[in-house]
CSV table of C-alpha atoms in Angstrom, one decimal:
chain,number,residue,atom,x,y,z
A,1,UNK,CA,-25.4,5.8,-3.0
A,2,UNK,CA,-26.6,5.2,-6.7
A,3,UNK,CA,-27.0,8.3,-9.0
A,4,UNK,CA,-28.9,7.5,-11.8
A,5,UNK,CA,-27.2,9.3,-15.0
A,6,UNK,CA,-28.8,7.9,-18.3
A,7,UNK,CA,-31.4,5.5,-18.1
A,8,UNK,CA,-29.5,3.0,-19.8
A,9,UNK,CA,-26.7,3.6,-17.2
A,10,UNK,CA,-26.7,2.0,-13.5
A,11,UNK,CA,-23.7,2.2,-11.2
A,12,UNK,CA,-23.7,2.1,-7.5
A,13,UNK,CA,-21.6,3.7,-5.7
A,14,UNK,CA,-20.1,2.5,-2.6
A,15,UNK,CA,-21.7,2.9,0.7
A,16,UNK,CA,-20.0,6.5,1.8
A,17,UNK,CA,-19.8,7.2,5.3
A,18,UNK,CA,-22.7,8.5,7.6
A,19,UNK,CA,-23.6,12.2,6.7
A,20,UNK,CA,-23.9,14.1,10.2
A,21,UNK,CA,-27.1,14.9,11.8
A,22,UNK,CA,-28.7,17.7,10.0
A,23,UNK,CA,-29.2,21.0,11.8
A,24,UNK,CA,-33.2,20.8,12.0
A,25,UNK,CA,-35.4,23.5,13.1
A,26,UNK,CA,-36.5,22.2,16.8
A,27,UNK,CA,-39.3,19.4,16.7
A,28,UNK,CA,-42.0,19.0,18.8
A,29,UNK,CA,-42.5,16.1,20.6
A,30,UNK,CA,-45.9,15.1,21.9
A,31,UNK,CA,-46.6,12.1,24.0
A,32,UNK,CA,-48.9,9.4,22.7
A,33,UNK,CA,-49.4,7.1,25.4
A,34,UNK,CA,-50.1,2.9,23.7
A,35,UNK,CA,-48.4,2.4,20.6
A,36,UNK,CA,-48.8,5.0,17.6
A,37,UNK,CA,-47.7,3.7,14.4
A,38,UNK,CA,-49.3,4.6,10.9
A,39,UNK,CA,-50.0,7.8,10.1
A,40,UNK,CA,-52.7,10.2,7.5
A,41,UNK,CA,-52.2,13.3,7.5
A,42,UNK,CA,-55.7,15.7,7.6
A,43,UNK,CA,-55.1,19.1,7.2
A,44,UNK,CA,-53.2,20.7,10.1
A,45,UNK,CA,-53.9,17.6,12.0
A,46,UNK,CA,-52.6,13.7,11.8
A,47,UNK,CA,-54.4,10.3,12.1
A,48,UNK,CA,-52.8,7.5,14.0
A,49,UNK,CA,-53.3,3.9,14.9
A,50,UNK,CA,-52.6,2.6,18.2
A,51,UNK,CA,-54.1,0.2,20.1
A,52,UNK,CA,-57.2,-0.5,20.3
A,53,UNK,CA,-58.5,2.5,18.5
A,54,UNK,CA,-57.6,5.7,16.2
A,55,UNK,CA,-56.5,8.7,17.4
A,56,UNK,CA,-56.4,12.3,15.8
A,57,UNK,CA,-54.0,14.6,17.3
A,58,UNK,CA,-52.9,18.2,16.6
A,59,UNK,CA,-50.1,20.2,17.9
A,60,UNK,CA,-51.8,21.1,20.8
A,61,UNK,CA,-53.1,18.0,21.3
A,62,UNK,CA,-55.4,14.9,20.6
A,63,UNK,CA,-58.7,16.2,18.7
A,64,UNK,CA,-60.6,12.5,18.4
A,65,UNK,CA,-60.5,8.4,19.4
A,66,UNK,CA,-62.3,6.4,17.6
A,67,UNK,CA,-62.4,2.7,19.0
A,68,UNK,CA,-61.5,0.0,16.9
A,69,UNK,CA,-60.5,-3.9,17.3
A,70,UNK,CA,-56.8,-3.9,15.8
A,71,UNK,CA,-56.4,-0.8,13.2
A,72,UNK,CA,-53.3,-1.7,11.2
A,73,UNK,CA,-51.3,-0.3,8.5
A,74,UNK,CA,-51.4,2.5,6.2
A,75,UNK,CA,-54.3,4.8,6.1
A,76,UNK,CA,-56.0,7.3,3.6
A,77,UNK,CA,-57.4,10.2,3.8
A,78,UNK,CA,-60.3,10.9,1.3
A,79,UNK,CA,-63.6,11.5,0.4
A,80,UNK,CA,-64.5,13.4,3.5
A,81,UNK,CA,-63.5,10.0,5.4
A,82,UNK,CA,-60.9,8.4,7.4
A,83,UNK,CA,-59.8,4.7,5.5
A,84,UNK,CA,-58.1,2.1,7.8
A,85,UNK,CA,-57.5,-1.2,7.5
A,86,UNK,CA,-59.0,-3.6,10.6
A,87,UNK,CA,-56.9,-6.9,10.9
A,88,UNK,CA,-59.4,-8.1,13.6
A,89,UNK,CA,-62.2,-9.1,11.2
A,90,UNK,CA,-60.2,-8.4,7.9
A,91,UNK,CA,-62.1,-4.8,6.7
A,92,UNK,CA,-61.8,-1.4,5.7
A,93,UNK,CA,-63.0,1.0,7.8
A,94,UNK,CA,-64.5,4.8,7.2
A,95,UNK,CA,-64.7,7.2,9.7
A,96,UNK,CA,-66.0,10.4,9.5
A,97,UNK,CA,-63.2,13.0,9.8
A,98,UNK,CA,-65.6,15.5,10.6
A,99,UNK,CA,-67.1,14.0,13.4
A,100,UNK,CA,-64.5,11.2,14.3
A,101,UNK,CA,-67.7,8.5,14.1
A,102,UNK,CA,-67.2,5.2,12.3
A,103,UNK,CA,-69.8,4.9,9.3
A,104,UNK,CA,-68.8,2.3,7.3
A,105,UNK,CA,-67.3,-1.5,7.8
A,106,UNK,CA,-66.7,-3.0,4.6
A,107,UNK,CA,-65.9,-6.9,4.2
A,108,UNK,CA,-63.0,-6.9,1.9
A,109,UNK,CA,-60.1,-9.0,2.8
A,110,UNK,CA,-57.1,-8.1,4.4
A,111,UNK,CA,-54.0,-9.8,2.7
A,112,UNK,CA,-51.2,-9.3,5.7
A,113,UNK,CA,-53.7,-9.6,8.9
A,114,UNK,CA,-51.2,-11.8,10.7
A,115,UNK,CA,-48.6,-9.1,10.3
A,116,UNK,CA,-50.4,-5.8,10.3
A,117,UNK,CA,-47.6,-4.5,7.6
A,118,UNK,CA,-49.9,-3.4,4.7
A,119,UNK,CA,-51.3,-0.2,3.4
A,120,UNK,CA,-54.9,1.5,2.5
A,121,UNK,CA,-54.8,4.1,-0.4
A,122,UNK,CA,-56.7,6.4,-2.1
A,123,UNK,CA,-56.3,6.6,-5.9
A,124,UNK,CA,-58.8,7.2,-9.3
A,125,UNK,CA,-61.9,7.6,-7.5
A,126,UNK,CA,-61.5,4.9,-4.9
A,127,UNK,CA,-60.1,3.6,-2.4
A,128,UNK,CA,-57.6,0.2,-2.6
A,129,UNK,CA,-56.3,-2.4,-0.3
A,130,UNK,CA,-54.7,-5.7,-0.8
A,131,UNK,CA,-57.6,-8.4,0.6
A,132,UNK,CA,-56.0,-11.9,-0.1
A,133,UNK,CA,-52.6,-13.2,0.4
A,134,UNK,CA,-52.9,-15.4,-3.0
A,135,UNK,CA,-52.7,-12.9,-4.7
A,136,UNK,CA,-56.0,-10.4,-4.8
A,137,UNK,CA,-55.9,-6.2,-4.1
A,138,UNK,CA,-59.7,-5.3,-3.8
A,139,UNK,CA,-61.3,-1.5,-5.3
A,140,UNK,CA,-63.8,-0.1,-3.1
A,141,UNK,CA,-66.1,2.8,-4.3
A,142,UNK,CA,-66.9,5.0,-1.7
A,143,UNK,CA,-70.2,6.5,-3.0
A,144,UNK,CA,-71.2,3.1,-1.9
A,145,UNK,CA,-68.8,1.7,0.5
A,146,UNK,CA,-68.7,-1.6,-1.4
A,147,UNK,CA,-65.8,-3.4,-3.4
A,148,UNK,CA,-66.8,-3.1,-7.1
A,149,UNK,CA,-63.6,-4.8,-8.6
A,150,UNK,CA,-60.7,-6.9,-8.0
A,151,UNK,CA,-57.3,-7.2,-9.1
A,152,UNK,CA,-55.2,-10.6,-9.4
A,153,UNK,CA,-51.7,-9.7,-8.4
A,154,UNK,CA,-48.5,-11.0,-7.0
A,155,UNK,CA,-48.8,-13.5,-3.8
A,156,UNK,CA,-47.4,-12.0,-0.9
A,157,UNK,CA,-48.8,-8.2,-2.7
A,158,UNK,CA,-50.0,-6.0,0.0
A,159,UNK,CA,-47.5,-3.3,-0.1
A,160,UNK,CA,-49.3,-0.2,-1.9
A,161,UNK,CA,-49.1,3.5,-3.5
A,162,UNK,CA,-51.2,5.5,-5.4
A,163,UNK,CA,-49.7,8.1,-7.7
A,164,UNK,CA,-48.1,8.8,-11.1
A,165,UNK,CA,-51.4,7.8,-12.9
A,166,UNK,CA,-51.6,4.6,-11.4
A,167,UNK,CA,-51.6,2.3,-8.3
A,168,UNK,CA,-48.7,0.2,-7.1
A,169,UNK,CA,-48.3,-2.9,-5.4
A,170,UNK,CA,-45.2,-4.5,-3.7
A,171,UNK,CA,-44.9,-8.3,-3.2
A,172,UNK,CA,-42.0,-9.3,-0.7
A,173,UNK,CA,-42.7,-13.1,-1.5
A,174,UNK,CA,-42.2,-12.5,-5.3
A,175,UNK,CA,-40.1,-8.9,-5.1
A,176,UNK,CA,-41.7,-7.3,-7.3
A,177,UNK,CA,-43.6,-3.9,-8.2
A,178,UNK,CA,-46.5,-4.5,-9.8
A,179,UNK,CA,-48.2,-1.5,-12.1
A,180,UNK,CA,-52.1,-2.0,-11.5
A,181,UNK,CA,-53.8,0.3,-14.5
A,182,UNK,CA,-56.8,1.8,-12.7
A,183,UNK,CA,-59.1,2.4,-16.2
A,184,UNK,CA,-58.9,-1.9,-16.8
A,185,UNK,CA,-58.0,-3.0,-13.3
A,186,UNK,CA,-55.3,-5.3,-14.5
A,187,UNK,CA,-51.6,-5.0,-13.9
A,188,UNK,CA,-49.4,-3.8,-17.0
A,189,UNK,CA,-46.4,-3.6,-15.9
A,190,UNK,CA,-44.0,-6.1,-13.5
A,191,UNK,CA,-40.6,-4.5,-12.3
A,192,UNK,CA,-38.2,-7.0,-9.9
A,193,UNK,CA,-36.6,-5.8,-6.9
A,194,UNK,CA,-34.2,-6.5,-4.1
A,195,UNK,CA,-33.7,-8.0,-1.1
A,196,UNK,CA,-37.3,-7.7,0.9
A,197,UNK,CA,-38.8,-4.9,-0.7
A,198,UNK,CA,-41.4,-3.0,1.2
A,199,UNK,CA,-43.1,0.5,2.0
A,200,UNK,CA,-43.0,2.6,-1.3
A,201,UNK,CA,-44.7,6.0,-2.5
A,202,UNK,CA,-45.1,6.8,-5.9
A,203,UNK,CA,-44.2,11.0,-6.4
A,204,UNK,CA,-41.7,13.4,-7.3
A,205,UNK,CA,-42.0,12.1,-10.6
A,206,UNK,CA,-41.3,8.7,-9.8
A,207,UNK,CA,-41.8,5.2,-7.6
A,208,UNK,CA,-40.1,4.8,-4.5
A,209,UNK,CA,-39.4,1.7,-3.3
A,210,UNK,CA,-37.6,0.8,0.3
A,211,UNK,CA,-35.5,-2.6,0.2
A,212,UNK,CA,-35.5,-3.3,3.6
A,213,UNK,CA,-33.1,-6.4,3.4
A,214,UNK,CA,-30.5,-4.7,1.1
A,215,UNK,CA,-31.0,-1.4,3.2
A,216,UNK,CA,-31.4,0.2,-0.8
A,217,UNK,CA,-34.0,2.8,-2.1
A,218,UNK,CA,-35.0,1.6,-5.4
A,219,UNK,CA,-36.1,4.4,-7.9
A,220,UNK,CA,-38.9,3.3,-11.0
A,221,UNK,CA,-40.0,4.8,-13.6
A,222,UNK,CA,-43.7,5.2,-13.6
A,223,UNK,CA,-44.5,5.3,-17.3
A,224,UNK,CA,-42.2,2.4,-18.5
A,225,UNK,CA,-41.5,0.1,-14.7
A,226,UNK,CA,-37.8,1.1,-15.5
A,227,UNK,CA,-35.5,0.8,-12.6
A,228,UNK,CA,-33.7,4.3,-12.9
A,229,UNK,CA,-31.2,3.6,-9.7
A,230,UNK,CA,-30.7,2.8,-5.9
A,231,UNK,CA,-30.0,4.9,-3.2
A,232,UNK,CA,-28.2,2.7,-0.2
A,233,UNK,CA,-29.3,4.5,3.1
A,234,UNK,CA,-27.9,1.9,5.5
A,235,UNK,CA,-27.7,-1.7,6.2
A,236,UNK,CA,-31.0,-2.0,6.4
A,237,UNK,CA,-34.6,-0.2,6.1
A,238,UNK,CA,-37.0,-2.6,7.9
A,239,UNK,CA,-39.7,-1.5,9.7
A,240,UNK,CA,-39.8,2.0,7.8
A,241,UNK,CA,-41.9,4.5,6.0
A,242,UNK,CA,-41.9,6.5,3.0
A,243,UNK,CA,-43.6,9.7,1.4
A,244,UNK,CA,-42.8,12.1,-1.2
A,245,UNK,CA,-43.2,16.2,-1.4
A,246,UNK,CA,-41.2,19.1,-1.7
A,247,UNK,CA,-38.8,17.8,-4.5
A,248,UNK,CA,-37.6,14.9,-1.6
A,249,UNK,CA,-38.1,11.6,-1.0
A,250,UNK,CA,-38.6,11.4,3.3
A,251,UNK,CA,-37.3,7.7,3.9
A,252,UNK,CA,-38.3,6.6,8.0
A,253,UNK,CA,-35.4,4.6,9.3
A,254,UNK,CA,-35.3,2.1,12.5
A,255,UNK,CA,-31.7,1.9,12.6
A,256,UNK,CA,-28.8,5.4,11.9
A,257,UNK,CA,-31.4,8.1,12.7
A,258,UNK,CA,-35.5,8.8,12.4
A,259,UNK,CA,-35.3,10.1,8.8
A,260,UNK,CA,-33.3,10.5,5.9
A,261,UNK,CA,-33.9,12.7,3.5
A,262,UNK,CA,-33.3,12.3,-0.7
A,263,UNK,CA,-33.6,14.7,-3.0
A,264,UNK,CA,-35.6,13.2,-6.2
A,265,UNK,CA,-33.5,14.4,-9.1
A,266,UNK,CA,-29.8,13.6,-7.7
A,267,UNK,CA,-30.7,11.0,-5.7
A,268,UNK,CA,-28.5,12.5,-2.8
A,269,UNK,CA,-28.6,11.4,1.1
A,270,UNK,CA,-29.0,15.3,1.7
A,271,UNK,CA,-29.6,14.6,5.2
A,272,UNK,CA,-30.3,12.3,8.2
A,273,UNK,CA,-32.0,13.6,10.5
A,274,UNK,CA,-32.7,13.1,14.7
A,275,UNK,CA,-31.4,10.1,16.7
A,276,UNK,CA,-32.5,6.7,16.4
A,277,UNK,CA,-35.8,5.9,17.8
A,278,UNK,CA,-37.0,2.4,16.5
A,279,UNK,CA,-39.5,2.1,14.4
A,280,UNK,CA,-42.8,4.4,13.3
A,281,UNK,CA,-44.4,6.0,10.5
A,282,UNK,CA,-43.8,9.0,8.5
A,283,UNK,CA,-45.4,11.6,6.6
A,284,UNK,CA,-45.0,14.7,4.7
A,285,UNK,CA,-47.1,17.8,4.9
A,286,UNK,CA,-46.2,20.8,3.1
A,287,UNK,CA,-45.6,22.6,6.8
A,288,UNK,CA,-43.6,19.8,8.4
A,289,UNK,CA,-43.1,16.1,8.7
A,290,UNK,CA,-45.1,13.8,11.0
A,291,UNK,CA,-42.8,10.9,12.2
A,292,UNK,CA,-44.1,8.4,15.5
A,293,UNK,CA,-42.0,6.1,17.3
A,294,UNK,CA,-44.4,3.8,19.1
A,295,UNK,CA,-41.9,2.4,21.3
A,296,UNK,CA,-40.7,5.8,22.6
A,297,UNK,CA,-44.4,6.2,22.3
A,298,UNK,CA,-44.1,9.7,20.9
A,299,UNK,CA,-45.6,12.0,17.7
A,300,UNK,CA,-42.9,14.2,16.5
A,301,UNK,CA,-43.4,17.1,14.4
A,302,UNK,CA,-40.5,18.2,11.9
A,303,UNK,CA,-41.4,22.1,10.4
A,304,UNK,CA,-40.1,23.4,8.2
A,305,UNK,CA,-39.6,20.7,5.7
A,306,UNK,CA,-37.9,22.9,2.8
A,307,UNK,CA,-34.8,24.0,5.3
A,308,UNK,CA,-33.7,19.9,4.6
A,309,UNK,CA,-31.8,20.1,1.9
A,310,UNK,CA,-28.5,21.0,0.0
């Protein structure tokens, strides 16, 4: 792993040996039948794609569906309203979350619609997604469910956070993270990356960044684009998630187990956590961790998310 010492300092450590499965409390394991990927978290409950539709589900079981053509990617949670991308006619969507009824299509682009590998977020009053593979990330305001600006970026941008006072945006094609400021809509800061870099979450005080080909988590500084350090996890991290909370970074995995866990001031593996189980999303609630596996076609619920740790 990297530990990042001085800013001006950067060494990376060799690639230690697999730390052993972490003594979790027990999961719960819920069966999802189709293929649940991306998830929002909603309270006590969790959003997830799968196909054909939406799907809200709770501990004790699934709370909505909401039909739609080919939901894909990240999702956001805001405004009352349930944000997902649509790859079959390139929108955003908003559903209700109080009534799990769909009340808004908006035409803005989708950049990866071939793929389905992008993300929706929520950041400064409005909701972002990346709407053209040139190079375009799109601002809708939801107080009228229409884009209002756009953003020229990277081509190949449609990797996105929101957080640390601004919004992010990953381009595999170029690899770079790309600092959009939301009060001028333009990007002000470029930092270069690794191998593939993909999923990232800004939090914890900083930007997280998985590089999937170089199996490396790449740590930024928000306020300067600063690379700070790199965390190597494994051989690789496609096909993962990533979200912050808790003073950790929770890093989804395909390959060595379903999560690792890094704390964000040492930049410590301080655990890896359950068996393999292909590839899903992940995220953090302050009461557990939400991973899916849609090929085990599972929900998994982690409590307890402050017993993972040194």
């Amino acid at each position: 792993m990297k530990r990042f010492v001085a800013a001006t300092l950067l060494a990376l450590a060799p690639f230690a040996a697999p730390i052993a499965a972490h003594a979790a409390p027990k999961p719960k394991v819920i069966a999802v039948p189709g293929f649940a990927d991306f998830l929002a978290v909603d309270g006590d409950t969790v959003w997830a794609t799968n196909r054909g539709r939406v799907e809200q589900w709770s501990l004790t079981g699934m709370k909505a569906t909401v039909p739609l053509a080919h939901p894909c990617g990240g999702m956001a949670v805001a405004d009352g309203a349930l944000w997902v991308a649509n790859c079959a006619d390139r929108t955003v969507n908003r559903i209700d979350t109080a009534t799990g009824k769909l009340v808004a299509t908006i035409a803005s682009g989708i950049a990866n619609d071939k793929e389905g590998e992008l993300n929706v977020v929520a950041g400064a009053g409005s909701i972002w997604v990346a709407s053209d593979a040139k190079g375009v990330v799109s601002r809708i305001d939801p107080a009228t469910n229409t884009v209002v600006a756009t953003v020229t970026v990277d081509p190949g941008s449609w990797y996105m956070a929101a957080g640390e006072g601004a919004i992010w945006v990953v381009s595999a094609a170029q690899q770079s993270l790309q600092r959009i400021d939301p009060a001028t809509n333009t990007v002000t800061a470029r930092t270069p990356l690794g191998k593939a870099p993909g999923f990232l979450a800004a939090g914890e005080g900083s930007v997280w960044v998985q590089e999937q080909g170089d199996g490396t988590l790449a740590r930024i500084d928000p306020k300067t684009g600063a690379l700070l350090g790199r965390v190597k996890v494994g051989e690789n991290l496609k096909w993962g998630d990533i979200d912050t909370g808790a003073g950790k970074v929770w890093l989804r995995t395909t390959d060595d187990q379903v999560f690792a866990v890094i704390d964000a001031q040492t930049m410590a593996i301080d655990a890896r956590v359950g068996k393999p189980a292909g590839s899903g999303g992940l995220r953090f609630s302050p009461a557990g961790i939400w991973t899916s596996a849609h090929d085990a076609h599972t929900l998994t619920w982690w409590p307890e998310p402050g017993s993972y740790g040194k």
